[in-house]
PDB file of C-alpha atoms and ligand atoms in Angstrom:
ATOM      1  CA  MET X 510      -0.016  -0.108  -0.003  1.00 55.00           C
ATOM      2  CA  ILE X 511       1.251   3.426  -0.800  1.00 59.00           C
ATOM      3  CA  SER X 512       2.234   5.771   2.188  1.00 77.00           C
ATOM      4  CA  PHE X 513       0.100   8.907   2.875  1.00 82.00           C
ATOM      5  CA  SER X 514       3.172  10.898   2.479  1.00 71.00           C
ATOM      6  CA  ASP X 515       3.585  10.053  -1.185  1.00 82.00           C
ATOM      7  CA  LYS X 516       0.570  12.315  -2.133  1.00 90.00           C
ATOM      8  CA  VAL X 517       1.157  15.503  -0.673  1.00 97.00           C
ATOM      9  CA  GLU X 518      -0.001  18.792  -2.578  1.00 97.00           C
ATOM     10  CA  ARG X 519       1.362  22.026  -1.110  1.00 98.00           C
ATOM     11  CA  PHE X 520       0.096  25.410  -1.082  1.00 98.00           C
ATOM     12  CA  THR X 521       1.448  28.897   0.113  1.00 98.00           C
ATOM     13  CA  ILE X 522      -2.211  30.097   0.894  1.00 98.00           C
ATOM     14  CA  VAL X 523      -5.655  28.778   0.229  1.00 98.00           C
ATOM     15  CA  SER X 524      -9.143  29.596   1.395  1.00 98.00           C
ATOM     16  CA  SER X 525      -9.318  26.187   3.450  1.00 98.00           C
ATOM     17  CA  THR X 526      -7.394  22.929   2.892  1.00 98.00           C
ATOM     18  CA  GLN X 527     -10.882  21.080   3.195  1.00 98.00           C
ATOM     19  CA  ASP X 528     -12.163  22.892   0.340  1.00 98.00           C
ATOM     20  CA  VAL X 529      -9.121  21.861  -1.803  1.00 98.00           C
ATOM     21  CA  ALA X 530      -9.300  18.286  -0.612  1.00 98.00           C
ATOM     22  CA  LYS X 531     -13.090  18.144  -0.735  1.00 98.00           C
ATOM     23  CA  LYS X 532     -12.565  18.914  -4.500  1.00 98.00           C
ATOM     24  CA  ARG X 533      -9.848  16.279  -4.934  1.00 97.00           C
ATOM     25  CA  ALA X 534     -12.160  13.733  -3.484  1.00 97.00           C
ATOM     26  CA  THR X 535     -15.035  14.462  -5.744  1.00 97.00           C
ATOM     27  CA  GLU X 536     -12.771  14.382  -8.686  1.00 96.00           C
ATOM     28  CA  GLY X 537     -11.803  10.907  -7.649  1.00 94.00           C
ATOM     29  CA  ALA X 538      -8.327  11.610  -5.662  1.00 95.00           C
ATOM     30  CA  PRO X 539      -7.199   8.448  -4.165  1.00 93.00           C
ATOM     31  CA  GLU X 540      -7.423   7.942  -0.257  1.00 94.00           C
ATOM     32  CA  GLY X 541      -4.262   9.495   1.418  1.00 95.00           C
ATOM     33  CA  THR X 542      -4.258  12.392  -0.787  1.00 97.00           C
ATOM     34  CA  VAL X 543      -3.014  15.356   1.512  1.00 98.00           C
ATOM     35  CA  ILE X 544      -3.450  19.120   1.297  1.00 98.00           C
ATOM     36  CA  VAL X 545      -1.080  21.411   3.189  1.00 98.00           C
ATOM     37  CA  ALA X 546      -1.021  25.152   3.093  1.00 98.00           C
ATOM     38  CA  GLU X 547       1.160  27.460   4.988  1.00 98.00           C
ATOM     39  CA  SER X 548      -1.788  29.654   5.663  1.00 98.00           C
ATOM     40  CA  GLN X 549      -5.602  29.742   5.167  1.00 98.00           C
ATOM     41  CA  ASP X 550      -7.764  33.058   4.857  1.00 98.00           C
ATOM     42  CA  HIS X 551     -10.827  31.099   5.270  1.00 98.00           C
ATOM     43  CA  GLY X 552      -9.829  28.178   7.660  1.00 98.00           C
ATOM     44  CA  ARG X 553     -12.930  26.705   9.568  1.00 98.00           C
ATOM     45  CA  GLY X 554     -13.639  24.935  12.485  1.00 98.00           C
ATOM     46  CA  ARG X 555     -16.739  22.913  13.439  1.00 96.00           C
ATOM     47  CA  LEU X 556     -20.319  24.598  12.645  1.00 92.00           C
ATOM     48  CA  GLY X 557     -18.674  26.950  10.460  1.00 91.00           C
ATOM     49  CA  ARG X 558     -16.573  28.958  13.144  1.00 96.00           C
ATOM     50  CA  ARG X 559     -13.529  30.523  12.006  1.00 97.00           C
ATOM     51  CA  TRP X 560     -10.130  29.073  12.500  1.00 98.00           C
ATOM     52  CA  ILE X 561      -7.263  31.185  12.678  1.00 98.00           C
ATOM     53  CA  SER X 562      -4.476  30.026  10.375  1.00 98.00           C
ATOM     54  CA  PRO X 563      -1.608  32.347   9.970  1.00 98.00           C
ATOM     55  CA  PRO X 564       1.855  31.255   8.556  1.00 98.00           C
ATOM     56  CA  GLY X 565       3.774  29.212  10.977  1.00 98.00           C
ATOM     57  CA  GLY X 566       1.037  26.641  11.545  1.00 98.00           C
ATOM     58  CA  LEU X 567       0.334  23.151  10.263  1.00 98.00           C
ATOM     59  CA  TRP X 568      -2.923  23.207   8.520  1.00 98.00           C
ATOM     60  CA  LEU X 569      -3.763  19.989   6.558  1.00 98.00           C
ATOM     61  CA  SER X 570      -6.775  18.027   5.214  1.00 98.00           C
ATOM     62  CA  VAL X 571      -6.560  14.277   4.383  1.00 98.00           C
ATOM     63  CA  VAL X 572      -9.075  12.403   1.739  1.00 97.00           C
ATOM     64  CA  LEU X 573     -10.102   9.436   3.576  1.00 97.00           C
ATOM     65  CA  ARG X 574     -12.503   6.621   2.221  1.00 95.00           C
ATOM     66  CA  PRO X 575     -13.011   4.376   5.044  1.00 94.00           C
ATOM     67  CA  SER X 576     -15.148   1.127   4.967  1.00 92.00           C
ATOM     68  CA  ILE X 577     -17.106   2.349   8.085  1.00 91.00           C
ATOM     69  CA  ASN X 578     -20.929   2.748   8.349  1.00 92.00           C
ATOM     70  CA  PRO X 579     -22.293   6.436   8.871  1.00 95.00           C
ATOM     71  CA  PRO X 580     -23.124   5.893  12.568  1.00 93.00           C
ATOM     72  CA  ARG X 581     -19.533   4.946  13.053  1.00 93.00           C
ATOM     73  CA  LEU X 582     -18.013   8.202  11.757  1.00 94.00           C
ATOM     74  CA  ALA X 583     -16.837   9.431  15.085  1.00 95.00           C
ATOM     75  CA  ARG X 584     -14.413   6.773  15.157  1.00 95.00           C
ATOM     76  CA  VAL X 585     -12.437   9.037  12.532  1.00 96.00           C
ATOM     77  CA  THR X 586     -12.142  11.484  15.024  1.00 97.00           C
ATOM     78  CA  VAL X 587     -10.768   9.260  17.750  1.00 96.00           C
ATOM     79  CA  LEU X 588      -8.251   8.069  15.091  1.00 96.00           C
ATOM     80  CA  ALA X 589      -6.981  11.510  14.382  1.00 98.00           C
ATOM     81  CA  ALA X 590      -6.972  12.420  18.203  1.00 98.00           C
ATOM     82  CA  VAL X 591      -4.922   9.727  19.096  1.00 97.00           C
ATOM     83  CA  THR X 592      -2.427  10.172  15.865  1.00 97.00           C
ATOM     84  CA  LEU X 593      -2.122  13.850  17.167  1.00 98.00           C
ATOM     85  CA  ALA X 594      -1.375  13.266  20.539  1.00 98.00           C
ATOM     86  CA  LEU X 595       1.149  10.527  19.415  1.00 98.00           C
ATOM     87  CA  SER X 596       2.950  12.550  16.850  1.00 98.00           C
ATOM     88  CA  ILE X 597       2.970  15.774  18.988  1.00 98.00           C
ATOM     89  CA  ARG X 598       4.387  13.827  21.872  1.00 98.00           C
ATOM     90  CA  GLU X 599       7.085  12.163  19.535  1.00 98.00           C
ATOM     91  CA  VAL X 600       8.337  15.316  18.088  1.00 98.00           C
ATOM     92  CA  THR X 601       7.981  17.551  20.814  1.00 98.00           C
ATOM     93  CA  GLY X 602       8.159  15.711  24.105  1.00 97.00           C
ATOM     94  CA  THR X 603       5.073  17.618  25.535  1.00 97.00           C
ATOM     95  CA  ASP X 604       2.401  16.147  27.121  1.00 97.00           C
ATOM     96  CA  ALA X 605      -0.493  16.406  24.719  1.00 98.00           C
ATOM     97  CA  GLY X 606      -3.629  15.156  25.780  1.00 98.00           C
ATOM     98  CA  ILE X 607      -7.046  14.657  24.012  1.00 98.00           C
ATOM     99  CA  LYS X 608     -10.095  16.792  25.232  1.00 97.00           C
ATOM    100  CA  TRP X 609     -13.301  15.000  23.460  1.00 97.00           C
ATOM    101  CA  PRO X 610     -14.139  15.191  20.746  1.00 96.00           C
ATOM    102  CA  ASN X 611     -11.524  17.348  18.792  1.00 97.00           C
ATOM    103  CA  ASP X 612      -9.174  19.186  20.737  1.00 98.00           C
ATOM    104  CA  ILE X 613      -5.598  18.519  21.743  1.00 98.00           C
ATOM    105  CA  LEU X 614      -4.357  20.269  25.016  1.00 98.00           C
ATOM    106  CA  ILE X 615      -1.148  21.234  26.531  1.00 98.00           C
ATOM    107  CA  ASN X 616      -1.501  22.381  29.836  1.00 97.00           C
ATOM    108  CA  GLY X 617      -5.068  22.708  29.508  1.00 96.00           C
ATOM    109  CA  LYS X 618      -4.712  24.910  26.496  1.00 97.00           C
ATOM    110  CA  LYS X 619      -5.734  24.275  22.893  1.00 98.00           C
ATOM    111  CA  VAL X 620      -3.029  23.535  20.710  1.00 98.00           C
ATOM    112  CA  ALA X 621      -4.673  21.872  17.804  1.00 98.00           C
ATOM    113  CA  GLY X 622      -8.084  21.114  16.427  1.00 98.00           C
ATOM    114  CA  ILE X 623      -9.556  18.321  14.311  1.00 98.00           C
ATOM    115  CA  LEU X 624     -12.475  18.744  11.873  1.00 98.00           C
ATOM    116  CA  THR X 625     -14.164  15.811   9.909  1.00 98.00           C
ATOM    117  CA  GLU X 626     -16.523  16.544   7.027  1.00 98.00           C
ATOM    118  CA  ALA X 627     -18.159  13.170   5.422  1.00 97.00           C
ATOM    119  CA  ALA X 628     -19.948  12.832   2.248  1.00 97.00           C
ATOM    120  CA  ILE X 629     -22.439  10.244   2.255  1.00 97.00           C
ATOM    121  CA  SER X 630     -24.643   8.767  -0.578  1.00 95.00           C
ATOM    122  CA  HIS X 631     -27.128   5.790  -0.150  1.00 94.00           C
ATOM    123  CA  ASN X 632     -26.132   5.183   3.364  1.00 94.00           C
ATOM    124  CA  ARG X 633     -22.538   4.744   2.295  1.00 95.00           C
ATOM    125  CA  VAL X 634     -19.463   6.774   3.165  1.00 96.00           C
ATOM    126  CA  GLU X 635     -18.203   8.149  -0.154  1.00 96.00           C
ATOM    127  CA  HIS X 636     -15.293  10.077   1.794  1.00 97.00           C
ATOM    128  CA  VAL X 637     -14.327  11.819   4.897  1.00 98.00           C
ATOM    129  CA  ILE X 638     -12.110  14.900   4.635  1.00 98.00           C
ATOM    130  CA  LEU X 639     -10.136  15.139   7.799  1.00 98.00           C
ATOM    131  CA  GLY X 640      -8.792  18.513   8.717  1.00 98.00           C
ATOM    132  CA  ILE X 641      -6.071  19.115  11.227  1.00 98.00           C
ATOM    133  CA  GLY X 642      -4.908  22.465  12.345  1.00 98.00           C
ATOM    134  CA  ILE X 643      -1.840  22.581  14.778  1.00 98.00           C
ATOM    135  CA  ASN X 644      -0.407  25.973  16.160  1.00 98.00           C
ATOM    136  CA  VAL X 645       3.244  25.114  15.777  1.00 98.00           C
ATOM    137  CA  ASN X 646       5.437  28.390  15.557  1.00 98.00           C
ATOM    138  CA  ILE X 647       2.801  31.046  15.922  1.00 97.00           C
ATOM    139  CA  ASP X 648       2.114  33.813  18.212  1.00 96.00           C
ATOM    140  CA  THR X 649      -1.243  33.168  19.964  1.00 95.00           C
ATOM    141  CA  SER X 650      -1.130  35.985  22.413  1.00 93.00           C
ATOM    142  CA  VAL X 651      -2.621  38.235  19.044  1.00 92.00           C
ATOM    143  CA  PHE X 652      -5.583  35.867  19.031  1.00 95.00           C
ATOM    144  CA  PRO X 653      -8.991  37.405  19.846  1.00 94.00           C
ATOM    145  CA  HIS X 654      -9.837  37.044  23.817  1.00 91.00           C
ATOM    146  CA  ASP X 655     -13.315  35.232  22.751  1.00 91.00           C
ATOM    147  CA  LEU X 656     -12.009  31.800  21.770  1.00 93.00           C
ATOM    148  CA  LEU X 657     -13.984  28.801  22.953  1.00 89.00           C
ATOM    149  CA  MET X 658     -10.782  28.076  24.997  1.00 93.00           C
ATOM    150  CA  PRO X 659      -7.624  29.478  25.798  1.00 95.00           C
ATOM    151  CA  ALA X 660      -5.096  28.741  22.874  1.00 97.00           C
ATOM    152  CA  THR X 661      -1.397  28.008  22.815  1.00 98.00           C
ATOM    153  CA  ALA X 662       1.269  26.926  20.354  1.00 98.00           C
ATOM    154  CA  LEU X 663       3.989  24.071  20.424  1.00 98.00           C
ATOM    155  CA  ARG X 664       6.585  26.808  20.330  1.00 97.00           C
ATOM    156  CA  ASP X 665       5.503  28.250  23.442  1.00 97.00           C
ATOM    157  CA  GLU X 666       5.206  24.824  25.301  1.00 97.00           C
ATOM    158  CA  CYS X 667       8.417  23.381  24.397  1.00 93.00           C
ATOM    159  CA  GLY X 668      10.538  26.347  24.393  1.00 90.00           C
ATOM    160  CA  GLY X 669      11.701  26.790  20.965  1.00 94.00           C
ATOM    161  CA  GLU X 670      10.711  26.536  17.181  1.00 97.00           C
ATOM    162  CA  VAL X 671       9.387  23.120  16.112  1.00 98.00           C
ATOM    163  CA  ASP X 672      10.187  21.438  13.065  1.00 98.00           C
ATOM    164  CA  ILE X 673       7.028  21.845  11.025  1.00 98.00           C
ATOM    165  CA  GLU X 674       7.974  19.098   8.274  1.00 97.00           C
ATOM    166  CA  ALA X 675       9.013  16.714  10.884  1.00 98.00           C
ATOM    167  CA  LEU X 676       5.787  16.977  12.499  1.00 98.00           C
ATOM    168  CA  LEU X 677       3.967  16.426   9.305  1.00 97.00           C
ATOM    169  CA  MET X 678       5.807  13.257   8.439  1.00 96.00           C
ATOM    170  CA  ALA X 679       5.211  12.079  12.232  1.00 97.00           C
ATOM    171  CA  ILE X 680       1.322  12.645  11.538  1.00 97.00           C
ATOM    172  CA  LEU X 681       1.394  11.110   8.279  1.00 97.00           C
ATOM    173  CA  LYS X 682       3.287   7.979   9.259  1.00 96.00           C
ATOM    174  CA  ASN X 683       1.146   7.397  12.393  1.00 96.00           C
ATOM    175  CA  LEU X 684      -2.134   8.321  10.701  1.00 96.00           C
ATOM    176  CA  LYS X 685      -1.263   5.614   7.978  1.00 94.00           C
ATOM    177  CA  ARG X 686      -0.746   3.017  10.673  1.00 92.00           C
ATOM    178  CA  GLU X 687      -3.558   3.533  12.936  1.00 91.00           C
ATOM    179  CA  TYR X 688      -6.038   4.111   9.875  1.00 92.00           C
ATOM    180  CA  ASP X 689      -4.878   0.491   8.640  1.00 87.00           C
ATOM    181  CA  LEU X 690      -6.133  -0.779  12.006  1.00 82.00           C
ATOM    182  CA  LEU X 691      -9.619   1.304  12.331  1.00 81.00           C
ATOM    183  CA  GLY X 692     -11.678  -1.332  11.157  1.00 76.00           C
ATOM    184  CA  ARG X 693     -10.106  -4.554  12.697  1.00 80.00           C
ATOM    185  CA  SER X 694      -8.397  -3.285  15.875  1.00 87.00           C
ATOM    186  CA  TYR X 695     -10.646  -0.286  17.042  1.00 90.00           C
ATOM    187  CA  GLU X 696     -10.495  -1.505  20.833  1.00 93.00           C
ATOM    188  CA  ASN X 697      -6.702  -1.003  20.638  1.00 93.00           C
ATOM    189  CA  LEU X 698      -7.241   2.452  19.457  1.00 94.00           C
ATOM    190  CA  VAL X 699      -9.309   3.283  22.209  1.00 95.00           C
ATOM    191  CA  ASP X 700      -6.966   2.093  24.636  1.00 95.00           C
ATOM    192  CA  VAL X 701      -4.456   4.558  23.469  1.00 96.00           C
ATOM    193  CA  TRP X 702      -7.243   7.210  23.344  1.00 97.00           C
ATOM    194  CA  ARG X 703      -8.187   6.327  27.179  1.00 97.00           C
ATOM    195  CA  LYS X 704      -4.531   6.891  27.920  1.00 97.00           C
ATOM    196  CA  PHE X 705      -4.159  10.324  26.458  1.00 98.00           C
ATOM    197  CA  SER X 706      -7.653  11.427  27.665  1.00 98.00           C
ATOM    198  CA  VAL X 707      -8.120  14.522  29.689  1.00 97.00           C
ATOM    199  CA  THR X 708     -11.877  14.109  29.584  1.00 96.00           C
ATOM    200  CA  LEU X 709     -12.599  10.612  31.342  1.00 97.00           C
ATOM    201  CA  GLY X 710     -13.245  10.613  34.886  1.00 96.00           C
ATOM    202  CA  HIS X 711     -14.224  14.048  35.122  1.00 96.00           C
ATOM    203  CA  LYS X 712     -17.384  15.812  35.552  1.00 97.00           C
ATOM    204  CA  VAL X 713     -18.277  17.314  32.081  1.00 97.00           C
ATOM    205  CA  LYS X 714     -21.072  19.641  30.554  1.00 95.00           C
ATOM    206  CA  VAL X 715     -21.732  19.063  26.773  1.00 94.00           C
ATOM    207  CA  SER X 716     -23.852  21.515  24.738  1.00 90.00           C
ATOM    208  CA  GLN X 717     -25.421  20.359  21.789  1.00 80.00           C
ATOM    209  CA  THR X 718     -27.485  22.843  19.686  1.00 76.00           C
ATOM    210  CA  GLY X 719     -29.327  24.407  22.736  1.00 78.00           C
ATOM    211  CA  ARG X 720     -29.021  21.046  24.891  1.00 85.00           C
ATOM    212  CA  PHE X 721     -26.986  20.318  27.826  1.00 91.00           C
ATOM    213  CA  ILE X 722     -25.876  17.144  29.150  1.00 94.00           C
ATOM    214  CA  GLU X 723     -24.015  16.830  32.357  1.00 95.00           C
ATOM    215  CA  GLY X 724     -22.264  14.152  34.212  1.00 97.00           C
ATOM    216  CA  LYS X 725     -19.235  12.049  34.574  1.00 97.00           C
ATOM    217  CA  ALA X 726     -17.482  11.121  31.393  1.00 98.00           C
ATOM    218  CA  VAL X 727     -16.840   7.291  31.803  1.00 97.00           C
ATOM    219  CA  ASP X 728     -15.777   5.865  28.586  1.00 97.00           C
ATOM    220  CA  LEU X 729     -16.114   5.904  24.716  1.00 97.00           C
ATOM    221  CA  ASP X 730     -18.425   3.286  22.935  1.00 95.00           C
ATOM    222  CA  GLU X 731     -17.817   1.325  19.826  1.00 92.00           C
ATOM    223  CA  ASP X 732     -19.136   4.123  17.694  1.00 93.00           C
ATOM    224  CA  GLY X 733     -16.735   6.622  19.035  1.00 93.00           C
ATOM    225  CA  ALA X 734     -19.325   8.302  21.118  1.00 95.00           C
ATOM    226  CA  LEU X 735     -18.776   9.676  24.617  1.00 97.00           C
ATOM    227  CA  LEU X 736     -20.441   7.733  27.411  1.00 97.00           C
ATOM    228  CA  ILE X 737     -21.697  10.215  30.110  1.00 97.00           C
ATOM    229  CA  LYS X 738     -23.195   8.780  33.496  1.00 97.00           C
ATOM    230  CA  ASP X 739     -25.624  11.407  34.876  1.00 92.00           C
ATOM    231  CA  GLU X 740     -26.550  11.878  38.451  1.00 90.00           C
ATOM    232  CA  ASN X 741     -29.373   9.203  38.370  1.00 93.00           C
ATOM    233  CA  GLY X 742     -26.824   6.814  36.933  1.00 94.00           C
ATOM    234  CA  LYS X 743     -28.052   6.747  33.598  1.00 95.00           C
ATOM    235  CA  VAL X 744     -25.415   6.661  30.764  1.00 96.00           C
ATOM    236  CA  VAL X 745     -26.122   8.524  27.776  1.00 94.00           C
ATOM    237  CA  ALA X 746     -24.061   8.181  24.433  1.00 94.00           C
ATOM    238  CA  VAL X 747     -22.990  11.639  23.016  1.00 94.00           C
ATOM    239  CA  TYR X 748     -21.937  11.803  19.404  1.00 91.00           C
ATOM    240  CA  ALA X 749     -20.951  15.514  18.993  1.00 91.00           C
ATOM    241  CA  GLY X 750     -20.939  18.838  20.978  1.00 92.00           C
ATOM    242  CA  ASP X 751     -18.787  21.277  22.734  1.00 92.00           C
ATOM    243  CA  LEU X 752     -17.513  19.805  26.182  1.00 95.00           C
ATOM    244  CA  ILE X 753     -16.586  21.907  29.189  1.00 93.00           C
ATOM    245  CA  LEU X 754     -14.499  20.208  31.919  1.00 93.00           C
ATOM    246  CA  LEU X 755     -16.231  20.900  35.224  1.00 92.00           C
ATOM    247  CA  ARG X 756     -13.892  19.182  37.638  1.00 70.00           C
TER     248      ARG X 756
HETATM  249  C1  LIG V1859     -11.746  22.996  15.637  1.00 77.52           C
HETATM  250  O1  LIG V1859     -13.147  23.497  15.656  1.00 77.52           O
HETATM  251  O2  LIG V1859     -11.126  22.724  16.374  1.00 77.52           O
HETATM  252  C2  LIG V1859     -11.422  22.256  14.153  1.00 77.52           C
HETATM  253  C3  LIG V1859     -10.153  22.949  13.780  1.00 77.52           C
HETATM  254  C4  LIG V1859      -9.722  22.571  12.274  1.00 77.52           C
HETATM  255  C5  LIG V1859      -8.813  23.422  11.492  1.00 77.52           C
HETATM  256  C6  LIG V1859      -8.151  22.555  10.384  1.00 77.52           C
HETATM  257  S1  LIG V1859      -6.909  23.700   9.714  1.00 77.52           S
HETATM  258  C7  LIG V1859      -6.858  22.433   8.237  1.00 77.52           C
HETATM  259  C8  LIG V1859      -8.321  22.131   7.926  1.00 77.52           C
HETATM  260  N1  LIG V1859      -8.720  23.236   7.016  1.00 77.52           N
HETATM  261  C9  LIG V1859      -9.858  24.029   7.750  1.00 77.52           C
HETATM  262  O3  LIG V1859     -10.394  24.958   7.174  1.00 77.52           O
HETATM  263  N2  LIG V1859     -10.022  23.597   8.804  1.00 77.52           N
HETATM  264  C10 LIG V1859      -9.221  22.370   9.182  1.00 77.52           C
HETATM  265  P1  LIG V1859     -14.017  23.796  16.768  1.00 77.52           P
HETATM  266  O4  LIG V1859     -13.857  22.759  17.947  1.00 77.52           O
HETATM  267  O5  LIG V1859     -15.121  24.179  16.429  1.00 77.52           O
HETATM  268  O6  LIG V1859     -12.996  25.007  17.343  1.00 77.52           O
HETATM  269  C11 LIG V1859     -13.258  26.323  16.655  1.00 77.52           C
HETATM  270  C12 LIG V1859     -12.838  27.496  17.746  1.00 77.52           C
HETATM  271  O7  LIG V1859     -11.682  27.444  18.056  1.00 77.52           O
HETATM  272  C13 LIG V1859     -13.066  28.787  17.169  1.00 77.52           C
HETATM  273  O8  LIG V1859     -14.376  29.303  17.378  1.00 77.52           O
HETATM  274  C14 LIG V1859     -12.240  29.626  18.162  1.00 77.52           C
HETATM  275  O9  LIG V1859     -12.913  29.986  19.590  1.00 77.52           O
HETATM  276  C15 LIG V1859     -11.128  28.643  18.406  1.00 77.52           C
HETATM  277  N3  LIG V1859     -10.027  28.984  17.387  1.00 77.52           N
HETATM  278  C16 LIG V1859      -9.883  29.418  16.200  1.00 77.52           C
HETATM  279  N4  LIG V1859      -8.740  29.297  15.803  1.00 77.52           N
HETATM  280  C17 LIG V1859      -7.959  28.718  16.593  1.00 77.52           C
HETATM  281  C18 LIG V1859      -6.578  28.289  16.626  1.00 77.52           C
HETATM  282  N5  LIG V1859      -5.778  28.573  15.750  1.00 77.52           N
HETATM  283  N6  LIG V1859      -6.119  27.769  17.870  1.00 77.52           N
HETATM  284  C19 LIG V1859      -7.020  27.528  18.888  1.00 77.52           C
HETATM  285  N7  LIG V1859      -8.153  27.852  19.172  1.00 77.52           N
HETATM  286  C20 LIG V1859      -8.762  28.688  17.895  1.00 77.52           C
END
């Protein structure tokens, strides 16, 4: 099988690497096609939120064609989170942790985010565009103060510039390895997720389009949903939303 690093297309600036990757995917680009840009002028987060993407960060999107059923799509975010935590730890030696569903934190601050956008037709996943944004060597002190949570950059957490290319290569290597295991060894992936999780065992509040679910985060299920036990002991599976760590 060809490695993901064989199909990297690089740009100085794009609107969003998600848009370029999506275009490639609909034109039939093979799995593992990677779009990387030095900056984005319309980078986006979930629910169309703005993602700040100046030069000095790592902004990429990967075309995936996973053979999983649509209800299991959250597994791709689990895969990406594990890949990012592993790769950031490998390259920088920092203590990168996973905050469900799509944040990578160091010292309680967001250093990276994940965005998955899927095309589904006839109840089949056609492709998933996996977007990854990492604040590597950028100045986050100029970011607006109304971010969802405090932001940081790898440079600030490890006290020096980080090699963006080395980080990209680590991500593509780890992503490929974990992706090959996605369908047959999901439990192993979840084991690593549990190890890096900064969510499990905490009291959390998840907001989902106006609705709140509060309780203790107890585990991930086989779909990649977070299991939250409420005060009555009832366990609810949550597939998406914004999570606040209460304690
Ligand atoms: C995310 O959304 O965290 C997903 C971020 C995915 C970005 C990548 S970059 C490559 C690819 N191309 C794209 O256009 N996107 C992907 P969410 O959890 O919804 O968080 C969005 C929120 O994070 C914003 O509303 C801000 O509050 C905050 N934010 C924006 N830019 C940030 C940054 N660079 N670092 C930390 N927080 C940021």
